[in-house]
mmCIF file with all atom_site columns, C-alpha atoms in Angstrom:
data_model
loop_
_atom_site.group_PDB
_atom_site.id
_atom_site.type_symbol
_atom_site.label_atom_id
_atom_site.label_alt_id
_atom_site.label_comp_id
_atom_site.label_asym_id
_atom_site.label_entity_id
_atom_site.label_seq_id
_atom_site.pdbx_PDB_ins_code
_atom_site.Cartn_x
_atom_site.Cartn_y
_atom_site.Cartn_z
_atom_site.occupancy
_atom_site.B_iso_or_equiv
_atom_site.pdbx_formal_charge
_atom_site.auth_seq_id
_atom_site.auth_comp_id
_atom_site.auth_asym_id
_atom_site.auth_atom_id
_atom_site.pdbx_PDB_model_num
ATOM 1   C CA . MET A 1 1   ? -14.433 -6.572  -6.172  1.00 0.00 ? 1   MET A CA 1
ATOM 2   C CA . ARG A 1 2   ? -11.895 -4.348  -4.460  1.00 0.00 ? 2   ARG A CA 1
ATOM 3   C CA . MET A 1 3   ? -8.890  -6.204  -3.052  1.00 0.00 ? 3   MET A CA 1
ATOM 4   C CA . THR A 1 4   ? -8.456  -5.704  0.673   1.00 0.00 ? 4   THR A CA 1
ATOM 5   C CA . VAL A 1 5   ? -5.417  -5.704  2.929   1.00 0.00 ? 5   VAL A CA 1
ATOM 6   C CA . GLU A 1 6   ? -6.506  -9.113  4.215   1.00 0.00 ? 6   GLU A CA 1
ATOM 7   C CA . ASP A 1 7   ? -6.191  -10.519 0.678   1.00 0.00 ? 7   ASP A CA 1
ATOM 8   C CA . VAL A 1 8   ? -2.487  -9.683  0.386   1.00 0.00 ? 8   VAL A CA 1
ATOM 9   C CA . MET A 1 9   ? -1.074  -9.312  3.907   1.00 0.00 ? 9   MET A CA 1
ATOM 10  C CA . THR A 1 10  ? 1.423   -11.646 5.552   1.00 0.00 ? 10  THR A CA 1
ATOM 11  C CA . THR A 1 11  ? -0.034  -13.360 8.608   1.00 0.00 ? 11  THR A CA 1
ATOM 12  C CA . LYS A 1 12  ? 3.069   -15.161 9.877   1.00 0.00 ? 12  LYS A CA 1
ATOM 13  C CA . VAL A 1 13  ? 4.742   -12.169 11.493  1.00 0.00 ? 13  VAL A CA 1
ATOM 14  C CA . VAL A 1 14  ? 8.031   -11.977 13.357  1.00 0.00 ? 14  VAL A CA 1
ATOM 15  C CA . SER A 1 15  ? 7.580   -9.634  16.306  1.00 0.00 ? 15  SER A CA 1
ATOM 16  C CA . VAL A 1 16  ? 9.517   -8.419  19.339  1.00 0.00 ? 16  VAL A CA 1
ATOM 17  C CA . THR A 1 17  ? 8.711   -6.906  22.721  1.00 0.00 ? 17  THR A CA 1
ATOM 18  C CA . ALA A 1 18  ? 9.816   -3.587  24.152  1.00 0.00 ? 18  ALA A CA 1
ATOM 19  C CA . ALA A 1 19  ? 12.539  -5.349  26.144  1.00 0.00 ? 19  ALA A CA 1
ATOM 20  C CA . THR A 1 20  ? 14.053  -7.253  23.190  1.00 0.00 ? 20  THR A CA 1
ATOM 21  C CA . PRO A 1 21  ? 17.809  -6.457  22.959  1.00 0.00 ? 21  PRO A CA 1
ATOM 22  C CA . PHE A 1 22  ? 19.374  -4.741  19.944  1.00 0.00 ? 22  PHE A CA 1
ATOM 23  C CA . LYS A 1 23  ? 21.249  -7.831  18.719  1.00 0.00 ? 23  LYS A CA 1
ATOM 24  C CA . ASP A 1 24  ? 18.192  -10.057 19.007  1.00 0.00 ? 24  ASP A CA 1
ATOM 25  C CA . ILE A 1 25  ? 16.274  -7.606  16.830  1.00 0.00 ? 25  ILE A CA 1
ATOM 26  C CA . ALA A 1 26  ? 19.059  -7.629  14.240  1.00 0.00 ? 26  ALA A CA 1
ATOM 27  C CA . GLN A 1 27  ? 19.058  -11.437 14.297  1.00 0.00 ? 27  GLN A CA 1
ATOM 28  C CA . ALA A 1 28  ? 15.284  -11.541 13.814  1.00 0.00 ? 28  ALA A CA 1
ATOM 29  C CA . LEU A 1 29  ? 15.507  -9.243  10.781  1.00 0.00 ? 29  LEU A CA 1
ATOM 30  C CA . ILE A 1 30  ? 18.279  -11.263 9.160   1.00 0.00 ? 30  ILE A CA 1
ATOM 31  C CA . ALA A 1 31  ? 16.818  -14.690 9.943   1.00 0.00 ? 31  ALA A CA 1
ATOM 32  C CA . GLY A 1 32  ? 13.383  -13.679 8.709   1.00 0.00 ? 32  GLY A CA 1
ATOM 33  C CA . GLY A 1 33  ? 14.632  -11.875 5.599   1.00 0.00 ? 33  GLY A CA 1
ATOM 34  C CA . ILE A 1 34  ? 12.549  -8.867  6.578   1.00 0.00 ? 34  ILE A CA 1
ATOM 35  C CA . SER A 1 35  ? 13.210  -5.150  6.951   1.00 0.00 ? 35  SER A CA 1
ATOM 36  C CA . ALA A 1 36  ? 11.158  -4.348  10.062  1.00 0.00 ? 36  ALA A CA 1
ATOM 37  C CA . VAL A 1 37  ? 9.367   -5.941  13.004  1.00 0.00 ? 37  VAL A CA 1
ATOM 38  C CA . PRO A 1 38  ? 6.385   -4.771  15.055  1.00 0.00 ? 38  PRO A CA 1
ATOM 39  C CA . VAL A 1 39  ? 6.861   -4.241  18.786  1.00 0.00 ? 39  VAL A CA 1
ATOM 40  C CA . LEU A 1 40  ? 4.095   -5.762  20.909  1.00 0.00 ? 40  LEU A CA 1
ATOM 41  C CA . ASP A 1 41  ? 2.997   -5.375  24.501  1.00 0.00 ? 41  ASP A CA 1
ATOM 42  C CA . ASP A 1 42  ? 1.930   -8.318  26.673  1.00 0.00 ? 42  ASP A CA 1
ATOM 43  C CA . ASP A 1 43  ? -1.539  -8.325  25.094  1.00 0.00 ? 43  ASP A CA 1
ATOM 44  C CA . ASP A 1 44  ? -0.352  -8.328  21.448  1.00 0.00 ? 44  ASP A CA 1
ATOM 45  C CA . HIS A 1 45  ? -1.141  -4.647  20.931  1.00 0.00 ? 45  HIS A CA 1
ATOM 46  C CA . VAL A 1 46  ? 1.213   -2.961  18.454  1.00 0.00 ? 46  VAL A CA 1
ATOM 47  C CA . ILE A 1 47  ? 3.109   -0.205  20.245  1.00 0.00 ? 47  ILE A CA 1
ATOM 48  C CA . GLY A 1 48  ? 5.761   0.555   17.619  1.00 0.00 ? 48  GLY A CA 1
ATOM 49  C CA . MET A 1 49  ? 7.921   -0.652  14.728  1.00 0.00 ? 49  MET A CA 1
ATOM 50  C CA . VAL A 1 50  ? 11.677  -1.222  14.516  1.00 0.00 ? 50  VAL A CA 1
ATOM 51  C CA . SER A 1 51  ? 13.277  -1.193  11.076  1.00 0.00 ? 51  SER A CA 1
ATOM 52  C CA . GLU A 1 52  ? 16.719  -1.760  9.634   1.00 0.00 ? 52  GLU A CA 1
ATOM 53  C CA . ALA A 1 53  ? 17.046  2.012   9.376   1.00 0.00 ? 53  ALA A CA 1
ATOM 54  C CA . ASP A 1 54  ? 16.481  2.343   13.124  1.00 0.00 ? 54  ASP A CA 1
ATOM 55  C CA . LEU A 1 55  ? 19.299  -0.109  13.839  1.00 0.00 ? 55  LEU A CA 1
ATOM 56  C CA . LEU A 1 56  ? 21.655  1.609   11.418  1.00 0.00 ? 56  LEU A CA 1
ATOM 57  C CA . ARG A 1 57  ? 21.419  4.845   13.400  1.00 0.00 ? 57  ARG A CA 1
ATOM 58  C CA . LYS A 1 58  ? 23.964  3.281   15.777  1.00 0.00 ? 58  LYS A CA 1
ATOM 59  C CA . GLU A 1 59  ? 26.536  3.225   12.988  1.00 0.00 ? 59  GLU A CA 1
ATOM 60  C CA . GLU A 1 60  ? 25.548  6.552   11.488  1.00 0.00 ? 60  GLU A CA 1
ATOM 61  C CA . PHE A 1 61  ? 25.923  8.476   14.748  1.00 0.00 ? 61  PHE A CA 1
ATOM 62  C CA . ARG A 1 62  ? 29.038  6.830   16.187  1.00 0.00 ? 62  ARG A CA 1
ATOM 63  C CA . GLU A 1 63  ? 31.263  9.317   18.008  1.00 0.00 ? 63  GLU A CA 1
ATOM 64  C CA . GLU A 1 64  ? 34.298  8.210   16.044  1.00 0.00 ? 64  GLU A CA 1
ATOM 65  C CA . PHE A 1 65  ? 32.781  9.691   12.889  1.00 0.00 ? 65  PHE A CA 1
ATOM 66  C CA . TYR A 1 66  ? 32.194  13.011  14.625  1.00 0.00 ? 66  TYR A CA 1
ATOM 67  C CA . ARG A 1 67  ? 35.871  13.131  15.550  1.00 0.00 ? 67  ARG A CA 1
ATOM 68  C CA . GLU A 1 68  ? 36.636  12.663  11.877  1.00 0.00 ? 68  GLU A CA 1
ATOM 69  C CA . GLY A 1 69  ? 34.495  15.700  11.064  1.00 0.00 ? 69  GLY A CA 1
ATOM 70  C CA . TYR A 1 70  ? 31.492  13.681  9.869   1.00 0.00 ? 70  TYR A CA 1
ATOM 71  C CA . ARG A 1 71  ? 27.934  14.841  10.446  1.00 0.00 ? 71  ARG A CA 1
ATOM 72  C CA . PRO A 1 72  ? 24.856  13.168  8.998   1.00 0.00 ? 72  PRO A CA 1
ATOM 73  C CA . PRO A 1 73  ? 23.392  15.270  6.152   1.00 0.00 ? 73  PRO A CA 1
ATOM 74  C CA . LEU A 1 74  ? 20.961  18.000  7.216   1.00 0.00 ? 74  LEU A CA 1
ATOM 75  C CA . ARG A 1 75  ? 18.189  16.252  5.316   1.00 0.00 ? 75  ARG A CA 1
ATOM 76  C CA . ALA A 1 76  ? 18.743  13.072  7.346   1.00 0.00 ? 76  ALA A CA 1
ATOM 77  C CA . ARG A 1 77  ? 18.871  14.996  10.619  1.00 0.00 ? 77  ARG A CA 1
ATOM 78  C CA . LEU A 1 78  ? 15.633  16.841  9.848   1.00 0.00 ? 78  LEU A CA 1
ATOM 79  C CA . ARG A 1 79  ? 13.888  13.698  8.702   1.00 0.00 ? 79  ARG A CA 1
ATOM 80  C CA . HIS A 1 80  ? 15.038  11.685  11.712  1.00 0.00 ? 80  HIS A CA 1
ATOM 81  C CA . PRO A 1 81  ? 15.340  14.168  14.605  1.00 0.00 ? 81  PRO A CA 1
ATOM 82  C CA . LYS A 1 82  ? 15.559  11.281  17.114  1.00 0.00 ? 82  LYS A CA 1
ATOM 83  C CA . GLY A 1 83  ? 18.407  9.619   15.228  1.00 0.00 ? 83  GLY A CA 1
ATOM 84  C CA . ARG A 1 84  ? 21.009  10.345  17.890  1.00 0.00 ? 84  ARG A CA 1
ATOM 85  C CA . GLN A 1 85  ? 18.666  9.100   20.609  1.00 0.00 ? 85  GLN A CA 1
ATOM 86  C CA . LYS A 1 86  ? 18.054  5.849   18.719  1.00 0.00 ? 86  LYS A CA 1
ATOM 87  C CA . ALA A 1 87  ? 21.780  5.441   18.149  1.00 0.00 ? 87  ALA A CA 1
ATOM 88  C CA . GLU A 1 88  ? 22.216  5.173   21.904  1.00 0.00 ? 88  GLU A CA 1
ATOM 89  C CA . GLY A 1 89  ? 19.367  2.674   22.310  1.00 0.00 ? 89  GLY A CA 1
ATOM 90  C CA . ASP A 1 90  ? 19.864  -0.934  23.400  1.00 0.00 ? 90  ASP A CA 1
ATOM 91  C CA . THR A 1 91  ? 16.318  -2.320  23.295  1.00 0.00 ? 91  THR A CA 1
ATOM 92  C CA . ALA A 1 92  ? 13.261  -2.176  21.052  1.00 0.00 ? 92  ALA A CA 1
ATOM 93  C CA . ALA A 1 93  ? 11.705  0.398   23.376  1.00 0.00 ? 93  ALA A CA 1
ATOM 94  C CA . ASP A 1 94  ? 14.632  2.758   22.667  1.00 0.00 ? 94  ASP A CA 1
ATOM 95  C CA . LEU A 1 95  ? 14.795  2.047   18.937  1.00 0.00 ? 95  LEU A CA 1
ATOM 96  C CA . MET A 1 96  ? 11.195  1.793   17.809  1.00 0.00 ? 96  MET A CA 1
ATOM 97  C CA . THR A 1 97  ? 9.198   4.356   15.907  1.00 0.00 ? 97  THR A CA 1
ATOM 98  C CA . THR A 1 98  ? 5.989   5.070   17.762  1.00 0.00 ? 98  THR A CA 1
ATOM 99  C CA . PRO A 1 99  ? 3.105   5.215   17.359  1.00 0.00 ? 99  PRO A CA 1
ATOM 100 C CA . ALA A 1 100 ? 3.163   2.587   14.617  1.00 0.00 ? 100 ALA A CA 1
ATOM 101 C CA . ILE A 1 101 ? 1.278   3.340   11.407  1.00 0.00 ? 101 ILE A CA 1
ATOM 102 C CA . THR A 1 102 ? -1.464  0.716   11.293  1.00 0.00 ? 102 THR A CA 1
ATOM 103 C CA . ILE A 1 103 ? -4.363  -0.375  9.119   1.00 0.00 ? 103 ILE A CA 1
ATOM 104 C CA . THR A 1 104 ? -7.241  -2.841  9.461   1.00 0.00 ? 104 THR A CA 1
ATOM 105 C CA . PRO A 1 105 ? -7.627  -6.062  7.415   1.00 0.00 ? 105 PRO A CA 1
ATOM 106 C CA . THR A 1 106 ? -10.829 -4.831  5.776   1.00 0.00 ? 106 THR A CA 1
ATOM 107 C CA . ALA A 1 107 ? -9.238  -1.664  4.369   1.00 0.00 ? 107 ALA A CA 1
ATOM 108 C CA . THR A 1 108 ? -8.646  -1.638  0.628   1.00 0.00 ? 108 THR A CA 1
ATOM 109 C CA . ALA A 1 109 ? -5.231  -2.250  -0.895  1.00 0.00 ? 109 ALA A CA 1
ATOM 110 C CA . VAL A 1 110 ? -5.518  1.228   -2.418  1.00 0.00 ? 110 VAL A CA 1
ATOM 111 C CA . SER A 1 111 ? -5.946  2.861   0.993   1.00 0.00 ? 111 SER A CA 1
ATOM 112 C CA . ALA A 1 112 ? -2.928  0.922   2.275   1.00 0.00 ? 112 ALA A CA 1
ATOM 113 C CA . ALA A 1 113 ? -0.802  2.227   -0.604  1.00 0.00 ? 113 ALA A CA 1
ATOM 114 C CA . ARG A 1 114 ? -1.956  5.792   0.070   1.00 0.00 ? 114 ARG A CA 1
ATOM 115 C CA . LEU A 1 115 ? -1.223  5.475   3.789   1.00 0.00 ? 115 LEU A CA 1
ATOM 116 C CA . MET A 1 116 ? 2.299   4.213   3.086   1.00 0.00 ? 116 MET A CA 1
ATOM 117 C CA . ASP A 1 117 ? 2.912   7.103   0.719   1.00 0.00 ? 117 ASP A CA 1
ATOM 118 C CA . ALA A 1 118 ? 1.508   9.683   3.142   1.00 0.00 ? 118 ALA A CA 1
ATOM 119 C CA . HIS A 1 119 ? 3.779   8.504   5.972   1.00 0.00 ? 119 HIS A CA 1
ATOM 120 C CA . ASP A 1 120 ? 6.752   7.508   3.787   1.00 0.00 ? 120 ASP A CA 1
ATOM 121 C CA . VAL A 1 121 ? 6.871   3.956   5.162   1.00 0.00 ? 121 VAL A CA 1
ATOM 122 C CA . LYS A 1 122 ? 7.400   0.624   3.430   1.00 0.00 ? 122 LYS A CA 1
ATOM 123 C CA . ARG A 1 123 ? 5.089   -1.507  5.513   1.00 0.00 ? 123 ARG A CA 1
ATOM 124 C CA . LEU A 1 124 ? 2.075   -1.257  7.826   1.00 0.00 ? 124 LEU A CA 1
ATOM 125 C CA . ALA A 1 125 ? 1.087   -3.269  10.865  1.00 0.00 ? 125 ALA A CA 1
ATOM 126 C CA . VAL A 1 126 ? -2.350  -4.782  10.315  1.00 0.00 ? 126 VAL A CA 1
ATOM 127 C CA . VAL A 1 127 ? -4.443  -4.684  13.486  1.00 0.00 ? 127 VAL A CA 1
ATOM 128 C CA . ASP A 1 128 ? -7.962  -5.484  14.619  1.00 0.00 ? 128 ASP A CA 1
ATOM 129 C CA . HIS A 1 129 ? -10.241 -2.819  16.078  1.00 0.00 ? 129 HIS A CA 1
ATOM 130 C CA . GLU A 1 130 ? -8.581  -3.244  19.481  1.00 0.00 ? 130 GLU A CA 1
ATOM 131 C CA . GLY A 1 131 ? -5.094  -2.672  18.092  1.00 0.00 ? 131 GLY A CA 1
ATOM 132 C CA . ARG A 1 132 ? -3.938  -6.304  18.261  1.00 0.00 ? 132 ARG A CA 1
ATOM 133 C CA . LEU A 1 133 ? -1.597  -7.552  15.562  1.00 0.00 ? 133 LEU A CA 1
ATOM 134 C CA . GLN A 1 134 ? -3.180  -9.484  12.686  1.00 0.00 ? 134 GLN A CA 1
ATOM 135 C CA . GLY A 1 135 ? -0.414  -9.284  10.100  1.00 0.00 ? 135 GLY A CA 1
ATOM 136 C CA . ILE A 1 136 ? 1.922   -7.081  8.081   1.00 0.00 ? 136 ILE A CA 1
ATOM 137 C CA . VAL A 1 137 ? 1.343   -5.564  4.664   1.00 0.00 ? 137 VAL A CA 1
ATOM 138 C CA . SER A 1 138 ? 4.317   -4.284  2.674   1.00 0.00 ? 138 SER A CA 1
ATOM 139 C CA . ARG A 1 139 ? 4.827   -2.544  -0.641  1.00 0.00 ? 139 ARG A CA 1
ATOM 140 C CA . ARG A 1 140 ? 5.802   -5.907  -2.111  1.00 0.00 ? 140 ARG A CA 1
ATOM 141 C CA . ASP A 1 141 ? 2.494   -7.386  -0.948  1.00 0.00 ? 141 ASP A CA 1
ATOM 142 C CA . LEU A 1 142 ? 0.587   -4.597  -2.679  1.00 0.00 ? 142 LEU A CA 1
ATOM 143 C CA . VAL A 1 143 ? 2.422   -5.251  -5.950  1.00 0.00 ? 143 VAL A CA 1
ATOM 144 C CA . LYS A 1 144 ? 0.681   -8.665  -5.973  1.00 0.00 ? 144 LYS A CA 1
ATOM 145 C CA . VAL A 1 145 ? -2.431  -6.815  -7.114  1.00 0.00 ? 145 VAL A CA 1
ATOM 146 C CA . PHE A 1 146 ? -0.831  -6.427  -10.542 1.00 0.00 ? 146 PHE A CA 1
ATOM 147 C CA . LEU A 1 147 ? -0.136  -10.151 -10.930 1.00 0.00 ? 147 LEU A CA 1
ATOM 148 C CA . ARG A 1 148 ? -3.730  -10.936 -11.891 1.00 0.00 ? 148 ARG A CA 1
ATOM 149 C CA . GLY A 1 149 ? -4.038  -12.596 -15.280 1.00 0.00 ? 149 GLY A CA 1
ATOM 150 C CA . ASP A 1 150 ? -5.524  -10.758 -18.250 1.00 0.00 ? 150 ASP A CA 1
ATOM 151 C CA . GLU A 1 151 ? -8.417  -13.212 -18.550 1.00 0.00 ? 151 GLU A CA 1
ATOM 152 C CA . GLU A 1 152 ? -9.280  -12.812 -14.875 1.00 0.00 ? 152 GLU A CA 1
ATOM 153 C CA . ILE A 1 153 ? -9.343  -9.025  -15.218 1.00 0.00 ? 153 ILE A CA 1
ATOM 154 C CA . ALA A 1 154 ? -11.442 -9.196  -18.385 1.00 0.00 ? 154 ALA A CA 1
ATOM 155 C CA . ALA A 1 155 ? -13.888 -11.625 -16.766 1.00 0.00 ? 155 ALA A CA 1
ATOM 156 C CA . GLU A 1 156 ? -14.392 -9.333  -13.776 1.00 0.00 ? 156 GLU A CA 1
ATOM 157 C CA . ILE A 1 157 ? -15.065 -6.342  -16.008 1.00 0.00 ? 157 ILE A CA 1
ATOM 158 C CA . ARG A 1 158 ? -17.572 -8.296  -18.101 1.00 0.00 ? 158 ARG A CA 1
ATOM 159 C CA . ASP A 1 159 ? -19.309 -10.182 -15.293 1.00 0.00 ? 159 ASP A CA 1
ATOM 160 C CA . HIS A 1 160 ? -19.283 -7.742  -12.390 1.00 0.00 ? 160 HIS A CA 1
ATOM 161 C CA . ILE A 1 161 ? -19.314 -4.351  -14.091 1.00 0.00 ? 161 ILE A CA 1
ATOM 162 C CA . LEU A 1 162 ? -20.853 -4.588  -17.550 1.00 0.00 ? 162 LEU A CA 1
ATOM 163 C CA . ASP A 1 163 ? -23.374 -7.348  -16.829 1.00 0.00 ? 163 ASP A CA 1
ATOM 164 C CA . HIS A 1 164 ? -24.350 -6.506  -13.246 1.00 0.00 ? 164 HIS A CA 1
ATOM 165 C CA . ALA A 1 165 ? -23.156 -3.150  -11.892 1.00 0.00 ? 165 ALA A CA 1
ATOM 166 C CA . LEU A 1 166 ? -24.369 -1.106  -14.841 1.00 0.00 ? 166 LEU A CA 1
ATOM 167 C CA . TRP A 1 167 ? -28.140 -1.160  -15.238 1.00 0.00 ? 167 TRP A CA 1
ATOM 168 C CA . VAL A 1 168 ? -27.937 -0.338  -18.952 1.00 0.00 ? 168 VAL A CA 1
ATOM 169 C CA . ASP A 1 169 ? -27.465 -2.137  -22.253 1.00 0.00 ? 169 ASP A CA 1
ATOM 170 C CA . THR A 1 170 ? -23.781 -3.128  -22.575 1.00 0.00 ? 170 THR A CA 1
ATOM 171 C CA . GLY A 1 171 ? -24.216 -5.695  -25.334 1.00 0.00 ? 171 GLY A CA 1
ATOM 172 C CA . GLY A 1 172 ? -22.247 -3.527  -27.752 1.00 0.00 ? 172 GLY A CA 1
ATOM 173 C CA . VAL A 1 173 ? -19.140 -3.275  -25.540 1.00 0.00 ? 173 VAL A CA 1
ATOM 174 C CA . GLN A 1 174 ? -16.006 -5.360  -26.160 1.00 0.00 ? 174 GLN A CA 1
ATOM 175 C CA . VAL A 1 175 ? -13.313 -5.897  -23.522 1.00 0.00 ? 175 VAL A CA 1
ATOM 176 C CA . GLU A 1 176 ? -9.701  -6.700  -24.368 1.00 0.00 ? 176 GLU A CA 1
ATOM 177 C CA . VAL A 1 177 ? -6.874  -6.998  -21.837 1.00 0.00 ? 177 VAL A CA 1
ATOM 178 C CA . ARG A 1 178 ? -3.191  -7.345  -22.660 1.00 0.00 ? 178 ARG A CA 1
ATOM 179 C CA . GLN A 1 179 ? -0.488  -7.130  -20.002 1.00 0.00 ? 179 GLN A CA 1
ATOM 180 C CA . GLY A 1 180 ? -2.975  -5.527  -17.654 1.00 0.00 ? 180 GLY A CA 1
ATOM 181 C CA . ILE A 1 181 ? -3.916  -2.788  -20.142 1.00 0.00 ? 181 ILE A CA 1
ATOM 182 C CA . VAL A 1 182 ? -7.670  -2.766  -20.709 1.00 0.00 ? 182 VAL A CA 1
ATOM 183 C CA . THR A 1 183 ? -9.221  -1.601  -23.968 1.00 0.00 ? 183 THR A CA 1
ATOM 184 C CA . LEU A 1 184 ? -12.956 -0.907  -24.034 1.00 0.00 ? 184 LEU A CA 1
ATOM 185 C CA . SER A 1 185 ? -14.397 -0.577  -27.522 1.00 0.00 ? 185 SER A CA 1
ATOM 186 C CA . GLY A 1 186 ? -17.830 -0.675  -29.155 1.00 0.00 ? 186 GLY A CA 1
ATOM 187 C CA . TRP A 1 187 ? -20.839 1.436   -28.259 1.00 0.00 ? 187 TRP A CA 1
ATOM 188 C CA . MET A 1 188 ? -23.336 2.315   -25.559 1.00 0.00 ? 188 MET A CA 1
ATOM 189 C CA . ASP A 1 189 ? -26.545 4.321   -25.697 1.00 0.00 ? 189 ASP A CA 1
ATOM 190 C CA . ARG A 1 190 ? -25.355 7.410   -23.834 1.00 0.00 ? 190 ARG A CA 1
ATOM 191 C CA . ARG A 1 191 ? -22.056 9.215   -23.433 1.00 0.00 ? 191 ARG A CA 1
ATOM 192 C CA . THR A 1 192 ? -22.433 9.486   -19.662 1.00 0.00 ? 192 THR A CA 1
ATOM 193 C CA . GLU A 1 193 ? -22.858 5.688   -19.493 1.00 0.00 ? 193 GLU A CA 1
ATOM 194 C CA . THR A 1 194 ? -19.535 5.158   -21.275 1.00 0.00 ? 194 THR A CA 1
ATOM 195 C CA . ALA A 1 195 ? -17.810 7.437   -18.764 1.00 0.00 ? 195 ALA A CA 1
ATOM 196 C CA . ILE A 1 196 ? -19.164 5.369   -15.866 1.00 0.00 ? 196 ILE A CA 1
ATOM 197 C CA . ALA A 1 197 ? -18.116 2.107   -17.520 1.00 0.00 ? 197 ALA A CA 1
ATOM 198 C CA . VAL A 1 198 ? -14.595 3.426   -18.079 1.00 0.00 ? 198 VAL A CA 1
ATOM 199 C CA . ARG A 1 199 ? -14.263 4.754   -14.530 1.00 0.00 ? 199 ARG A CA 1
ATOM 200 C CA . MET A 1 200 ? -15.473 1.533   -12.902 1.00 0.00 ? 200 MET A CA 1
ATOM 201 C CA . SER A 1 201 ? -13.356 -0.704  -15.150 1.00 0.00 ? 201 SER A CA 1
ATOM 202 C CA . GLY A 1 202 ? -10.252 1.327   -14.375 1.00 0.00 ? 202 GLY A CA 1
ATOM 203 C CA . ARG A 1 203 ? -10.726 0.626   -10.670 1.00 0.00 ? 203 ARG A CA 1
ATOM 204 C CA . VAL A 1 204 ? -10.564 -3.162  -11.070 1.00 0.00 ? 204 VAL A CA 1
ATOM 205 C CA . ASN A 1 205 ? -7.604  -4.723  -9.268  1.00 0.00 ? 205 ASN A CA 1
ATOM 206 C CA . GLY A 1 206 ? -4.703  -5.466  -11.582 1.00 0.00 ? 206 GLY A CA 1
ATOM 207 C CA . VAL A 1 207 ? -5.552  -2.851  -14.234 1.00 0.00 ? 207 VAL A CA 1
ATOM 208 C CA . VAL A 1 208 ? -2.355  -1.109  -15.305 1.00 0.00 ? 208 VAL A CA 1
ATOM 209 C CA . ASP A 1 209 ? -4.016  1.316   -17.705 1.00 0.00 ? 209 ASP A CA 1
ATOM 210 C CA . LEU A 1 210 ? -7.252  1.727   -19.641 1.00 0.00 ? 210 LEU A CA 1
ATOM 211 C CA . VAL A 1 211 ? -7.772  2.727   -23.261 1.00 0.00 ? 211 VAL A CA 1
ATOM 212 C CA . ASP A 1 212 ? -11.205 4.189   -23.971 1.00 0.00 ? 212 ASP A CA 1
ATOM 213 C CA . LYS A 1 213 ? -12.458 3.536   -27.527 1.00 0.00 ? 213 LYS A CA 1
ATOM 214 C CA . LEU A 1 214 ? -16.152 3.573   -26.687 1.00 0.00 ? 214 LEU A CA 1
ATOM 215 C CA . THR A 1 215 ? -18.654 5.495   -28.776 1.00 0.00 ? 215 THR A CA 1
ATOM 216 C CA . TRP A 1 216 ? -22.256 6.450   -27.974 1.00 0.00 ? 216 TRP A CA 1
ATOM 217 C CA . LYS A 1 217 ? -25.562 7.013   -29.752 1.00 0.00 ? 217 LYS A CA 1
ATOM 218 C CA . THR A 1 218 ? -26.631 10.040  -27.721 1.00 0.00 ? 218 THR A CA 1
ATOM 219 C CA . ASP A 1 219 ? -24.416 12.738  -26.255 1.00 0.00 ? 219 ASP A CA 1
ATOM 220 C CA . ASP A 1 220 ? -26.259 13.473  -23.042 1.00 0.00 ? 220 ASP A CA 1
ATOM 221 C CA . SER A 1 221 ? -23.310 15.176  -21.396 1.00 0.00 ? 221 SER A CA 1
ATOM 222 C CA . THR A 1 222 ? -24.718 18.604  -22.278 1.00 0.00 ? 222 THR A CA 1
ATOM 223 C CA . TRP A 1 223 ? -28.099 17.895  -20.673 1.00 0.00 ? 223 TRP A CA 1
ATOM 224 C CA . GLU A 1 224 ? -26.744 18.336  -17.162 1.00 0.00 ? 224 GLU A CA 1
ATOM 225 C CA . ALA A 1 225 ? -25.330 21.757  -18.041 1.00 0.00 ? 225 ALA A CA 1
ATOM 226 C CA . ARG A 1 226 ? -28.735 23.108  -19.023 1.00 0.00 ? 226 ARG A CA 1
#
């Protein structure tokens, strides 16, 4: 069973509106112990995100630093071309990054991780199909995937993959899991069957790594090449 965003997301979300003042946003971040808040319209649609980094632009771009000869590094200026504009902002509408990067509750945790990496963000707003806020999923939430116990991982591999998903004889396969590292040993009838078993087991939530010690009676991998 693939873990979804809904399985790990936070549903009690601190949010702000476009008109929320700078200091109220800062207070919300500190009081909630969070690093960003979604910005909502009057119908709970997510229209942007404001993060700690957005607020810190006000300090980074202060005129007093320019008089001292300071300029933000080129890398920072290229990465955040609207940094100076945000530094002059007083409300969430001025400060927010828009459009917000969003994901649906039914998306897999893997797709959420890939989306964060692709957009270089630390959290995603979770929305329904109409764009209304449902929750927030962060990198920390996704790490929860790896907190599954070894026995739980082993049971899923045995029950859902070896006994049900694979329509072949898996009676000769042994599953061992230690600290999230799965070892498959024993035998199966065909080499291609072992490859499928390894690939599917490696996709189970919580698997840190997989060691393949499976053997086979028939090497059918060359049949497809003929």
